[in-house]
mmCIF file of C-alpha atoms and ligand atoms in Angstrom:
data_model
loop_
_atom_site.group_PDB
_atom_site.id
_atom_site.type_symbol
_atom_site.label_atom_id
_atom_site.label_comp_id
_atom_site.label_asym_id
_atom_site.label_seq_id
_atom_site.Cartn_x
_atom_site.Cartn_y
_atom_site.Cartn_z
ATOM 1 C CA MET Z 13 26.337 -12.126 21.308
ATOM 2 C CA THR Z 14 29.367 -10.426 19.737
ATOM 3 C CA LYS Z 15 32.552 -12.504 20.129
ATOM 4 C CA PRO Z 16 35.861 -10.815 21.018
ATOM 5 C CA THR Z 17 37.322 -11.585 17.587
ATOM 6 C CA TYR Z 18 36.127 -13.049 14.274
ATOM 7 C CA ARG Z 19 38.483 -15.162 12.168
ATOM 8 C CA VAL Z 20 38.270 -13.854 8.615
ATOM 9 C CA ILE Z 21 39.513 -14.883 5.164
ATOM 10 C CA GLN Z 22 39.843 -12.148 2.531
ATOM 11 C CA TRP Z 23 38.990 -13.579 -0.911
ATOM 12 C CA ALA Z 24 40.757 -11.617 -3.710
ATOM 13 C CA THR Z 25 42.615 -8.361 -3.415
ATOM 14 C CA GLY Z 26 41.334 -6.110 -6.188
ATOM 15 C CA THR Z 27 40.207 -2.568 -5.390
ATOM 16 C CA VAL Z 28 37.388 -3.740 -3.122
ATOM 17 C CA GLY Z 29 39.391 -6.569 -1.558
ATOM 18 C CA THR Z 30 42.377 -4.336 -0.803
ATOM 19 C CA ALA Z 31 40.210 -1.975 1.274
ATOM 20 C CA ALA Z 32 38.768 -4.992 3.100
ATOM 21 C CA LEU Z 33 42.164 -6.618 3.692
ATOM 22 C CA LYS Z 34 43.541 -3.436 5.237
ATOM 23 C CA TYR Z 35 40.439 -3.207 7.463
ATOM 24 C CA PHE Z 36 40.757 -6.802 8.710
ATOM 25 C CA ILE Z 37 44.450 -6.385 9.542
ATOM 26 C CA GLU Z 38 43.879 -3.151 11.445
ATOM 27 C CA ASN Z 39 40.562 -3.828 13.174
ATOM 28 C CA PRO Z 40 40.919 -5.470 16.614
ATOM 29 C CA VAL Z 41 37.554 -7.248 16.285
ATOM 30 C CA THR Z 42 38.734 -9.267 13.274
ATOM 31 C CA GLU Z 43 41.652 -11.672 12.993
ATOM 32 C CA LEU Z 44 42.919 -12.243 9.470
ATOM 33 C CA VAL Z 45 43.567 -15.970 8.988
ATOM 34 C CA GLY Z 46 43.720 -16.340 5.205
ATOM 35 C CA VAL Z 47 43.989 -14.435 1.921
ATOM 36 C CA PHE Z 48 43.077 -15.759 -1.511
ATOM 37 C CA VAL Z 49 44.784 -14.257 -4.558
ATOM 38 C CA THR Z 50 44.835 -15.216 -8.220
ATOM 39 C CA ASN Z 51 47.788 -13.074 -9.223
ATOM 40 C CA PRO Z 52 51.007 -15.164 -9.110
ATOM 41 C CA ALA Z 53 52.960 -12.024 -8.196
ATOM 42 C CA LYS Z 54 50.904 -11.755 -4.971
ATOM 43 C CA ALA Z 55 50.838 -15.464 -4.009
ATOM 44 C CA GLY Z 56 53.410 -16.261 -1.301
ATOM 45 C CA LYS Z 57 53.530 -12.675 -0.030
ATOM 46 C CA ASP Z 58 52.604 -11.639 3.479
ATOM 47 C CA ALA Z 59 49.145 -10.023 3.608
ATOM 48 C CA GLY Z 60 50.628 -6.924 5.239
ATOM 49 C CA ASP Z 61 52.998 -6.432 2.302
ATOM 50 C CA LEU Z 62 50.033 -6.429 -0.115
ATOM 51 C CA VAL Z 63 48.540 -3.330 1.525
ATOM 52 C CA GLY Z 64 51.611 -1.511 2.850
ATOM 53 C CA LEU Z 65 51.148 -2.604 6.469
ATOM 54 C CA PRO Z 66 53.525 -4.466 8.826
ATOM 55 C CA LYS Z 67 53.849 -8.215 8.342
ATOM 56 C CA THR Z 68 50.947 -10.306 9.630
ATOM 57 C CA GLY Z 69 52.311 -13.829 9.287
ATOM 58 C CA VAL Z 70 49.365 -14.619 6.979
ATOM 59 C CA ILE Z 71 50.611 -15.627 3.549
ATOM 60 C CA ALA Z 72 48.471 -14.990 0.450
ATOM 61 C CA THR Z 73 47.676 -18.162 -1.479
ATOM 62 C CA SER Z 74 45.925 -19.360 -4.638
ATOM 63 C CA ASP Z 75 45.179 -22.716 -2.975
ATOM 64 C CA ILE Z 76 41.382 -22.783 -2.931
ATOM 65 C CA GLU Z 77 41.201 -26.217 -1.272
ATOM 66 C CA ALA Z 78 43.444 -25.183 1.629
ATOM 67 C CA LEU Z 79 41.299 -22.129 2.321
ATOM 68 C CA ILE Z 80 38.053 -24.086 2.108
ATOM 69 C CA ALA Z 81 39.484 -26.612 4.596
ATOM 70 C CA MET Z 82 40.628 -23.829 6.943
ATOM 71 C CA ASP Z 83 38.710 -22.958 10.097
ATOM 72 C CA ALA Z 84 37.304 -19.408 9.859
ATOM 73 C CA ASP Z 85 34.174 -17.537 10.922
ATOM 74 C CA CYS Z 86 33.711 -15.508 7.764
ATOM 75 C CA VAL Z 87 34.917 -14.895 4.220
ATOM 76 C CA LEU Z 88 34.750 -11.446 2.592
ATOM 77 C CA TYR Z 89 34.260 -12.766 -0.920
ATOM 78 C CA SER Z 90 35.183 -10.106 -3.511
ATOM 79 C CA PRO Z 91 36.577 -11.838 -6.606
ATOM 80 C CA ALA Z 92 36.124 -10.648 -10.196
ATOM 81 C CA GLN Z 93 33.038 -11.963 -11.959
ATOM 82 C CA SER Z 94 33.774 -15.430 -13.382
ATOM 83 C CA PRO Z 95 31.942 -18.659 -14.247
ATOM 84 C CA ALA Z 96 33.326 -20.275 -11.055
ATOM 85 C CA LEU Z 97 31.939 -17.521 -8.800
ATOM 86 C CA MET Z 98 28.867 -19.395 -7.574
ATOM 87 C CA ASP Z 99 30.577 -22.786 -7.167
ATOM 88 C CA THR Z 100 33.279 -21.420 -4.876
ATOM 89 C CA LEU Z 101 30.809 -19.264 -2.955
ATOM 90 C CA CYS Z 102 28.596 -22.282 -2.256
ATOM 91 C CA ARG Z 103 31.562 -24.451 -1.261
ATOM 92 C CA LEU Z 104 32.660 -21.822 1.265
ATOM 93 C CA LEU Z 105 29.154 -21.636 2.743
ATOM 94 C CA ALA Z 106 28.830 -25.440 2.807
ATOM 95 C CA SER Z 107 32.196 -25.684 4.599
ATOM 96 C CA GLY Z 108 30.647 -23.811 7.526
ATOM 97 C CA LYS Z 109 31.968 -20.329 6.838
ATOM 98 C CA ASN Z 110 29.678 -17.318 6.776
ATOM 99 C CA VAL Z 111 30.137 -15.232 3.629
ATOM 100 C CA VAL Z 112 29.755 -11.500 3.056
ATOM 101 C CA SER Z 113 30.013 -10.612 -0.641
ATOM 102 C CA PRO Z 114 29.647 -7.709 -3.061
ATOM 103 C CA ALA Z 115 30.295 -10.028 -5.998
ATOM 104 C CA GLY Z 116 26.653 -11.006 -6.505
ATOM 105 C CA PRO Z 117 24.205 -12.652 -6.655
ATOM 106 C CA PHE Z 118 23.539 -9.860 -4.291
ATOM 107 C CA LEU Z 119 20.420 -10.837 -2.381
ATOM 108 C CA PRO Z 120 17.474 -13.179 -2.832
ATOM 109 C CA ASN Z 121 15.713 -11.921 -5.860
ATOM 110 C CA LYS Z 122 12.898 -13.245 -8.011
ATOM 111 C CA TRP Z 123 15.043 -12.872 -11.146
ATOM 112 C CA PHE Z 124 17.728 -15.267 -9.866
ATOM 113 C CA PRO Z 125 15.768 -18.134 -8.292
ATOM 114 C CA GLU Z 126 18.385 -20.791 -9.077
ATOM 115 C CA GLN Z 127 21.271 -18.918 -7.445
ATOM 116 C CA THR Z 128 19.128 -18.050 -4.456
ATOM 117 C CA ALA Z 129 18.140 -21.702 -4.000
ATOM 118 C CA ARG Z 130 21.779 -22.839 -4.292
ATOM 119 C CA ILE Z 131 22.938 -20.317 -1.698
ATOM 120 C CA GLU Z 132 20.124 -21.300 0.657
ATOM 121 C CA ALA Z 133 20.992 -24.990 0.288
ATOM 122 C CA ALA Z 134 24.698 -24.306 0.930
ATOM 123 C CA CYS Z 135 23.790 -22.305 4.060
ATOM 124 C CA VAL Z 136 21.734 -25.256 5.332
ATOM 125 C CA GLU Z 137 24.616 -27.660 4.644
ATOM 126 C CA GLY Z 138 27.166 -25.490 6.436
ATOM 127 C CA ASN Z 139 24.851 -23.973 9.071
ATOM 128 C CA SER Z 140 26.173 -20.666 7.750
ATOM 129 C CA SER Z 141 24.880 -17.240 6.664
ATOM 130 C CA PHE Z 142 25.219 -15.235 3.458
ATOM 131 C CA HIS Z 143 24.959 -11.456 3.222
ATOM 132 C CA GLY Z 144 25.169 -9.450 -0.025
ATOM 133 C CA CYS Z 145 26.829 -6.064 0.369
ATOM 134 C CA GLY Z 146 28.259 -3.192 -1.674
ATOM 135 C CA VAL Z 147 27.809 0.521 -2.089
ATOM 136 C CA HIS Z 148 25.173 0.157 -4.806
ATOM 137 C CA PRO Z 149 23.562 -2.267 -4.678
ATOM 138 C CA GLY Z 150 23.951 -2.755 -0.949
ATOM 139 C CA PHE Z 151 23.899 0.667 0.662
ATOM 140 C CA ALA Z 152 23.156 3.865 -1.294
ATOM 141 C CA GLY Z 153 20.090 2.417 -3.026
ATOM 142 C CA ASP Z 154 18.566 0.455 -0.154
ATOM 143 C CA ILE Z 155 19.618 0.883 3.478
ATOM 144 C CA LEU Z 156 20.310 4.606 3.035
ATOM 145 C CA PRO Z 157 16.869 5.562 1.622
ATOM 146 C CA ILE Z 158 15.163 3.147 4.030
ATOM 147 C CA THR Z 159 16.890 4.917 6.934
ATOM 148 C CA LEU Z 160 16.078 8.370 5.503
ATOM 149 C CA ALA Z 161 12.403 7.380 5.186
ATOM 150 C CA ARG Z 162 12.320 7.657 8.982
ATOM 151 C CA LEU Z 163 12.412 11.455 8.444
ATOM 152 C CA MET Z 164 9.367 11.572 6.156
ATOM 153 C CA SER Z 165 5.661 11.891 6.801
ATOM 154 C CA ARG Z 166 4.625 11.024 3.187
ATOM 155 C CA ILE Z 167 6.650 9.549 0.318
ATOM 156 C CA ASP Z 168 5.712 10.092 -3.342
ATOM 157 C CA CYS Z 169 8.913 8.947 -4.998
ATOM 158 C CA ILE Z 170 12.507 8.032 -4.062
ATOM 159 C CA GLU Z 171 15.291 8.861 -6.528
ATOM 160 C CA VAL Z 172 18.784 7.421 -6.067
ATOM 161 C CA THR Z 173 21.476 8.775 -8.395
ATOM 162 C CA GLU Z 174 25.038 7.555 -8.914
ATOM 163 C CA ILE Z 175 27.214 10.292 -10.435
ATOM 164 C CA ILE Z 176 30.764 9.521 -11.586
ATOM 165 C CA ASP Z 177 33.102 11.698 -13.627
ATOM 166 C CA LYS Z 178 35.443 9.106 -15.080
ATOM 167 C CA VAL Z 179 38.139 11.624 -15.967
ATOM 168 C CA ARG Z 180 38.556 12.715 -12.349
ATOM 169 C CA ASN Z 181 37.842 9.182 -11.053
ATOM 170 C CA PRO Z 182 39.385 6.915 -13.696
ATOM 171 C CA MET Z 183 38.282 3.306 -13.899
ATOM 172 C CA ILE Z 184 39.950 0.556 -15.848
ATOM 173 C CA TYR Z 185 36.554 -0.549 -17.193
ATOM 174 C CA THR Z 186 35.925 2.775 -18.999
ATOM 175 C CA GLU Z 187 36.487 1.428 -22.506
ATOM 176 C CA MET Z 188 34.751 -1.877 -21.754
ATOM 177 C CA MET Z 189 31.681 0.124 -20.738
ATOM 178 C CA GLY Z 190 31.331 1.548 -24.224
ATOM 179 C CA PHE Z 191 32.909 4.992 -23.900
ATOM 180 C CA GLY Z 192 34.492 5.970 -27.222
ATOM 181 C CA LEU Z 193 32.031 3.912 -29.292
ATOM 182 C CA ASP Z 194 29.689 5.220 -31.962
ATOM 183 C CA PRO Z 195 26.619 6.552 -30.046
ATOM 184 C CA GLU Z 196 24.073 4.764 -32.276
ATOM 185 C CA ALA Z 197 25.962 1.473 -31.921
ATOM 186 C CA LEU Z 198 26.021 1.728 -28.115
ATOM 187 C CA LEU Z 199 22.341 2.729 -27.936
ATOM 188 C CA ALA Z 200 21.496 -0.370 -29.967
ATOM 189 C CA ASN Z 201 23.711 -2.593 -27.826
ATOM 190 C CA PRO Z 202 24.386 -1.057 -24.384
ATOM 191 C CA ARG Z 203 27.364 -2.579 -22.574
ATOM 192 C CA ARG Z 204 25.450 -2.501 -19.330
ATOM 193 C CA SER Z 205 22.628 -4.690 -20.534
ATOM 194 C CA PRO Z 206 19.094 -3.287 -20.181
ATOM 195 C CA GLU Z 207 18.593 -6.357 -17.962
ATOM 196 C CA THR Z 208 21.227 -5.208 -15.450
ATOM 197 C CA TYR Z 209 18.512 -3.651 -13.339
ATOM 198 C CA LYS Z 210 17.683 -7.200 -12.251
ATOM 199 C CA ALA Z 211 20.877 -7.303 -10.177
ATOM 200 C CA PHE Z 212 19.673 -4.146 -8.417
ATOM 201 C CA TYR Z 213 16.103 -5.357 -8.083
ATOM 202 C CA ALA Z 214 16.717 -6.730 -4.584
ATOM 203 C CA SER Z 215 17.577 -3.203 -3.420
ATOM 204 C CA MET Z 216 14.436 -1.727 -4.966
ATOM 205 C CA ALA Z 217 12.319 -4.551 -3.568
ATOM 206 C CA MET Z 218 13.851 -4.030 -0.125
ATOM 207 C CA ILE Z 219 12.772 -0.376 -0.111
ATOM 208 C CA ALA Z 220 9.290 -1.370 -1.262
ATOM 209 C CA GLU Z 221 9.082 -4.103 1.389
ATOM 210 C CA ALA Z 222 10.240 -1.723 4.117
ATOM 211 C CA LEU Z 223 7.443 0.646 3.056
ATOM 212 C CA GLY Z 224 4.889 -2.194 3.017
ATOM 213 C CA LYS Z 225 4.503 -2.157 -0.778
ATOM 214 C CA GLU Z 226 5.229 -4.423 -3.731
ATOM 215 C CA ILE Z 227 6.837 -3.568 -7.090
ATOM 216 C CA GLU Z 228 4.607 -4.183 -10.127
ATOM 217 C CA LYS Z 229 7.151 -3.632 -12.890
ATOM 218 C CA VAL Z 230 10.468 -1.956 -13.670
ATOM 219 C CA THR Z 231 10.922 0.182 -16.789
ATOM 220 C CA VAL Z 232 14.320 1.020 -18.282
ATOM 221 C CA LYS Z 233 15.692 4.022 -20.218
ATOM 222 C CA PHE Z 234 19.174 4.567 -21.640
ATOM 223 C CA GLU Z 235 20.661 7.655 -23.288
ATOM 224 C CA VAL Z 236 24.173 8.686 -24.269
ATOM 225 C CA SER Z 237 26.006 11.978 -24.743
ATOM 226 C CA LYS Z 238 28.715 12.747 -27.292
ATOM 227 C CA ALA Z 239 32.227 14.017 -26.667
ATOM 228 C CA LEU Z 240 32.569 17.544 -28.121
ATOM 229 C CA LYS Z 241 36.344 17.107 -28.477
ATOM 230 C CA ASP Z 242 38.927 14.338 -28.007
ATOM 231 C CA ILE Z 243 38.951 13.532 -24.276
ATOM 232 C CA ARG Z 244 41.931 11.873 -22.590
ATOM 233 C CA HIS Z 245 41.483 9.737 -19.485
ATOM 234 C CA LEU Z 246 43.920 7.615 -17.508
ATOM 235 C CA TYR Z 247 43.227 4.478 -19.553
ATOM 236 C CA GLY Z 248 42.914 5.958 -23.037
ATOM 237 C CA GLU Z 249 41.172 8.564 -25.157
ATOM 238 C CA VAL Z 250 37.695 8.967 -26.583
ATOM 239 C CA LYS Z 251 37.403 10.762 -29.912
ATOM 240 C CA ALA Z 252 35.145 13.746 -30.594
ATOM 241 C CA GLY Z 253 31.677 12.600 -31.676
ATOM 242 C CA THR Z 254 31.865 9.241 -29.839
ATOM 243 C CA VAL Z 255 30.217 8.258 -26.551
ATOM 244 C CA GLY Z 256 31.439 10.476 -23.688
ATOM 245 C CA GLY Z 257 28.527 10.051 -21.287
ATOM 246 C CA GLN Z 258 25.909 7.451 -20.347
ATOM 247 C CA HIS Z 259 22.697 7.715 -18.358
ATOM 248 C CA TYR Z 260 20.741 4.673 -17.239
ATOM 249 C CA GLU Z 261 17.349 5.106 -15.592
ATOM 250 C CA TRP Z 262 15.377 2.301 -13.970
ATOM 251 C CA THR Z 263 11.929 2.975 -12.545
ATOM 252 C CA ALA Z 264 10.097 0.667 -10.143
ATOM 253 C CA TRP Z 265 6.336 1.151 -10.292
ATOM 254 C CA VAL Z 266 4.027 0.676 -7.331
ATOM 255 C CA GLU Z 267 0.251 1.081 -7.534
ATOM 256 C CA GLY Z 268 0.474 2.505 -11.070
ATOM 257 C CA ALA Z 269 3.099 5.209 -10.347
ATOM 258 C CA PRO Z 270 6.899 5.443 -10.122
ATOM 259 C CA LEU Z 271 7.997 4.846 -6.527
ATOM 260 C CA ILE Z 272 11.748 4.159 -6.847
ATOM 261 C CA VAL Z 273 13.961 5.571 -9.621
ATOM 262 C CA TYR Z 274 17.653 4.715 -9.957
ATOM 263 C CA HIS Z 275 19.798 6.943 -12.190
ATOM 264 C CA PHE Z 276 23.399 6.270 -13.178
ATOM 265 C CA TYR Z 277 25.232 9.229 -14.739
ATOM 266 C CA TRP Z 278 28.721 8.325 -15.952
ATOM 267 C CA GLN Z 279 30.484 11.143 -17.779
ATOM 268 C CA LEU Z 280 33.990 11.798 -19.051
ATOM 269 C CA GLY Z 281 34.520 15.389 -17.966
ATOM 270 C CA GLU Z 282 32.307 18.234 -19.121
ATOM 271 C CA ASP Z 283 32.890 18.701 -22.862
ATOM 272 C CA LEU Z 284 29.783 16.707 -23.683
ATOM 273 C CA ASP Z 285 26.530 17.137 -25.554
ATOM 274 C CA PRO Z 286 24.216 16.963 -23.759
ATOM 275 C CA LEU Z 287 25.976 17.701 -20.472
ATOM 276 C CA TRP Z 288 23.856 16.381 -17.623
ATOM 277 C CA GLU Z 289 24.767 18.855 -14.909
ATOM 278 C CA GLN Z 290 24.778 16.577 -11.915
ATOM 279 C CA GLY Z 291 27.734 18.022 -10.003
ATOM 280 C CA GLU Z 292 30.587 16.138 -8.364
ATOM 281 C CA ALA Z 293 30.856 12.363 -8.055
ATOM 282 C CA ARG Z 294 28.424 11.152 -5.392
ATOM 283 C CA TYR Z 295 25.377 9.150 -4.480
ATOM 284 C CA ARG Z 296 22.366 11.388 -4.113
ATOM 285 C CA VAL Z 297 19.092 10.351 -2.545
ATOM 286 C CA ARG Z 298 16.096 12.601 -3.155
ATOM 287 C CA ILE Z 299 12.817 11.744 -1.484
ATOM 288 C CA HIS Z 300 9.863 13.591 -2.951
ATOM 289 C CA GLY Z 301 6.990 13.972 -0.525
ATOM 290 C CA ASP Z 302 6.413 15.712 2.752
ATOM 291 C CA PRO Z 303 8.820 17.175 3.786
ATOM 292 C CA PRO Z 304 11.022 16.838 0.670
ATOM 293 C CA LEU Z 305 14.512 15.537 1.474
ATOM 294 C CA GLU Z 306 17.919 15.389 -0.206
ATOM 295 C CA CYS Z 307 20.985 13.549 1.069
ATOM 296 C CA ASN Z 308 24.379 13.527 -0.683
ATOM 297 C CA LEU Z 309 26.926 10.813 0.036
ATOM 298 C CA LEU Z 310 30.380 11.835 -1.175
ATOM 299 C CA GLY Z 311 33.986 11.307 -0.219
ATOM 300 C CA GLY Z 312 35.671 13.858 2.018
ATOM 301 C CA GLN Z 313 37.354 16.835 0.387
ATOM 302 C CA ASP Z 314 40.800 15.983 -0.954
ATOM 303 C CA THR Z 315 43.028 18.487 0.831
ATOM 304 C CA SER Z 316 46.222 16.451 0.443
ATOM 305 C CA GLU Z 317 49.350 17.961 -1.128
ATOM 306 C CA HIS Z 318 48.340 16.950 -4.676
ATOM 307 C CA GLY Z 319 44.584 17.136 -4.067
ATOM 308 C CA ASP Z 320 42.453 19.723 -5.811
ATOM 309 C CA GLY Z 321 40.024 20.251 -2.935
ATOM 310 C CA ARG Z 322 37.249 18.327 -4.676
ATOM 311 C CA HIS Z 323 35.633 15.100 -3.523
ATOM 312 C CA PRO Z 324 36.868 11.717 -4.811
ATOM 313 C CA PHE Z 325 34.482 8.908 -5.738
ATOM 314 C CA LEU Z 326 34.920 6.226 -3.067
ATOM 315 C CA GLY Z 327 32.402 3.670 -4.320
ATOM 316 C CA LEU Z 328 34.910 0.792 -4.543
ATOM 317 C CA PRO Z 329 36.557 1.120 -1.110
ATOM 318 C CA TRP Z 330 33.129 1.730 0.413
ATOM 319 C CA THR Z 331 31.987 -1.529 -1.171
ATOM 320 C CA GLY Z 332 34.681 -3.348 0.822
ATOM 321 C CA LEU Z 333 34.097 -1.455 4.056
ATOM 322 C CA VAL Z 334 30.336 -1.861 4.121
ATOM 323 C CA GLY Z 335 31.034 -5.608 4.024
ATOM 324 C CA CYS Z 336 33.741 -5.526 6.707
ATOM 325 C CA THR Z 337 31.664 -3.559 9.201
ATOM 326 C CA VAL Z 338 28.821 -6.100 9.075
ATOM 327 C CA VAL Z 339 30.967 -9.249 9.558
ATOM 328 C CA PRO Z 340 30.260 -9.770 13.302
ATOM 329 C CA GLN Z 341 26.483 -9.422 12.865
ATOM 330 C CA VAL Z 342 26.431 -11.817 9.925
ATOM 331 C CA CYS Z 343 28.483 -14.367 11.894
ATOM 332 C CA ASP Z 344 26.097 -14.025 14.842
ATOM 333 C CA ALA Z 345 22.928 -14.185 12.686
ATOM 334 C CA ALA Z 346 20.753 -17.261 12.268
ATOM 335 C CA PRO Z 347 21.827 -19.412 9.291
ATOM 336 C CA GLY Z 348 20.523 -18.558 5.809
ATOM 337 C CA ILE Z 349 20.456 -15.468 3.615
ATOM 338 C CA VAL Z 350 20.431 -12.360 5.782
ATOM 339 C CA THR Z 351 19.432 -8.980 4.358
ATOM 340 C CA HIS Z 352 19.598 -5.494 5.830
ATOM 341 C CA LEU Z 353 16.024 -5.980 6.954
ATOM 342 C CA ASP Z 354 17.030 -9.121 8.906
ATOM 343 C CA LEU Z 355 20.102 -7.499 10.468
ATOM 344 C CA GLY Z 356 18.451 -4.309 11.687
ATOM 345 C CA VAL Z 357 20.795 -1.528 12.788
ATOM 346 C CA VAL Z 358 24.380 -2.709 12.348
ATOM 347 C CA GLN Z 359 26.766 -1.660 15.125
ATOM 348 C CA PRO Z 360 30.306 -1.528 13.674
ATOM 349 C CA ARG Z 361 32.964 -2.436 16.248
ATOM 350 C CA GLY Z 362 36.669 -1.709 16.506
ATOM 351 C CA LEU Z 363 36.526 1.506 14.475
ATOM 352 C CA VAL Z 364 37.440 3.853 17.314
ATOM 353 C CA ARG Z 365 41.123 3.296 18.054
ATOM 354 C CA ARG Z 366 42.739 6.057 20.056
HETATM 355 N N1 LIG S 4 27.716 -4.125 -5.007
HETATM 356 C C1 LIG S 4 28.541 -3.150 -5.321
HETATM 357 O O1 LIG S 4 28.294 -1.985 -5.002
HETATM 358 C C2 LIG S 4 29.847 -3.426 -6.025
HETATM 359 C C3 LIG S 4 30.686 -2.357 -6.341
HETATM 360 C C4 LIG S 4 31.924 -2.630 -6.926
HETATM 361 C C5 LIG S 4 32.307 -3.934 -7.204
HETATM 362 N N2 LIG S 4 31.444 -4.959 -6.937
HETATM 363 C C6 LIG S 4 31.877 -6.358 -7.186
HETATM 364 O O2 LIG S 4 32.949 -6.649 -6.260
HETATM 365 C C7 LIG S 4 33.891 -7.551 -6.867
HETATM 366 C C8 LIG S 4 35.303 -6.960 -6.726
HETATM 367 O O3 LIG S 4 35.365 -5.722 -7.413
HETATM 368 P P1 LIG S 4 36.774 -4.970 -7.631
HETATM 369 O O4 LIG S 4 36.453 -3.599 -8.095
HETATM 370 O O5 LIG S 4 37.643 -5.168 -6.427
HETATM 371 O O6 LIG S 4 37.368 -5.818 -8.840
HETATM 372 P P2 LIG S 4 38.886 -5.888 -9.324
HETATM 373 O O7 LIG S 4 39.651 -4.695 -8.873
HETATM 374 O O8 LIG S 4 38.824 -6.234 -10.764
HETATM 375 O O9 LIG S 4 39.474 -7.126 -8.484
HETATM 376 C C9 LIG S 4 38.988 -8.416 -8.571
HETATM 377 C C10 LIG S 4 40.050 -9.377 -8.068
HETATM 378 O O10 LIG S 4 39.556 -10.712 -8.278
HETATM 379 C C11 LIG S 4 40.648 -11.567 -8.504
HETATM 380 N N3 LIG S 4 40.429 -12.270 -9.768
HETATM 381 C C12 LIG S 4 40.847 -11.948 -11.023
HETATM 382 N N4 LIG S 4 40.412 -12.849 -11.911
HETATM 383 C C13 LIG S 4 39.713 -13.764 -11.213
HETATM 384 C C14 LIG S 4 39.022 -14.945 -11.548
HETATM 385 N N5 LIG S 4 38.960 -15.406 -12.807
HETATM 386 N N6 LIG S 4 38.407 -15.641 -10.553
HETATM 387 C C15 LIG S 4 38.442 -15.209 -9.272
HETATM 388 N N7 LIG S 4 39.086 -14.096 -8.887
HETATM 389 C C16 LIG S 4 39.706 -13.396 -9.851
HETATM 390 C C17 LIG S 4 41.906 -10.714 -8.529
HETATM 391 O O11 LIG S 4 42.413 -10.805 -7.208
HETATM 392 P P3 LIG S 4 43.987 -10.786 -6.871
HETATM 393 O O12 LIG S 4 44.477 -9.465 -7.385
HETATM 394 O O13 LIG S 4 44.026 -10.883 -5.396
HETATM 395 O O14 LIG S 4 44.608 -11.942 -7.581
HETATM 396 C C18 LIG S 4 41.378 -9.331 -8.811
HETATM 397 O O15 LIG S 4 42.237 -8.350 -8.325
HETATM 398 C C19 LIG S 4 33.440 -7.729 -8.315
HETATM 399 O O16 LIG S 4 32.778 -8.980 -8.430
HETATM 400 C C20 LIG S 4 32.485 -6.567 -8.553
HETATM 401 O O17 LIG S 4 31.497 -6.900 -9.511
HETATM 402 C C21 LIG S 4 30.240 -4.729 -6.332
#
């Protein structure tokens, strides 16, 4: 039974957390009761001031103990990756608060049995629920293709592709991800480890489970493209001849054939060799079978004064919002880890405000 309002704590205000904080302040179904920040320049400020909204009376704090002791229905937990991530997550769950989080471990997953067991135990202790969210994993590579499968009469293979042009959609992590390195060096030591697919495995397994199948193995490919000239981006420059593009491909095999393929194409503009012509930043789902289907998920056209009419990549704000919109259902769910398959069709409330 949906309550009139859900008392929510926003944990960290990075790109994802900022979108979530704004949502919780503005949405009438949620009542913001706490905000955790690490940045000393943000601590002590009103939550409204952090996102350019009127004052809320809720003051951002770095006091973890005070927030854990606070009474709240749910925490949107979106901190940076850190060694303390799991400890704090489990303490929040054990304190009786439901947690929705894009920060991983995303969902129960055979590759992360220890984390899964710890989260389950914390849920039992606090009589609380945990839901992993995000745009990918968490939406584009699981609930979206599962929903689209309703339009198919036979499925041969599902391809989910993330396409980001990091010149048009700059990200602070660009250098950290290996752009600008010697191509051979990055191929030998990819910054996104070949094992990263394990964090996405829950999404693949969820599709397979929804289709009544089981994944036998996942195979991994990685290729890079070279910058044909020096390429400037918001956070630096990559030199001609160094890595200007990366393509990861993970294939989940079912009954001896590929059933689910995830591609990630990250490119710095178009002066690249090879240039993988994937079009504008988006998530694309292609379902091969009968009838064949393609669905493109992309931000609305930027028609603002300084916009160029193209579509921005909204993966980070979407990661916050997909968590916010599920908060009531997670709070109302039975205790434990709740996946998309447990929640069924989510009914976001408070979005229509005339
Ligand atoms: N599943 C998905 O699709 C998906 C997509 C994107 C991101 N993510 C995950 O979502 C989380 C947030 O991403 P983001 O893009 O918002 O990151 P971000 O912009 O780097 O923000 C993370 C925030 O965490 C806080 N922080 C910094 N150092 C910390 C530490 N040592 N311990 C705890 N908190 C710390 C800071 O908050 P304050 O500024 O408030 O101090 C920082 O702004 C990450 O864990 C990321 O991996 C998941």
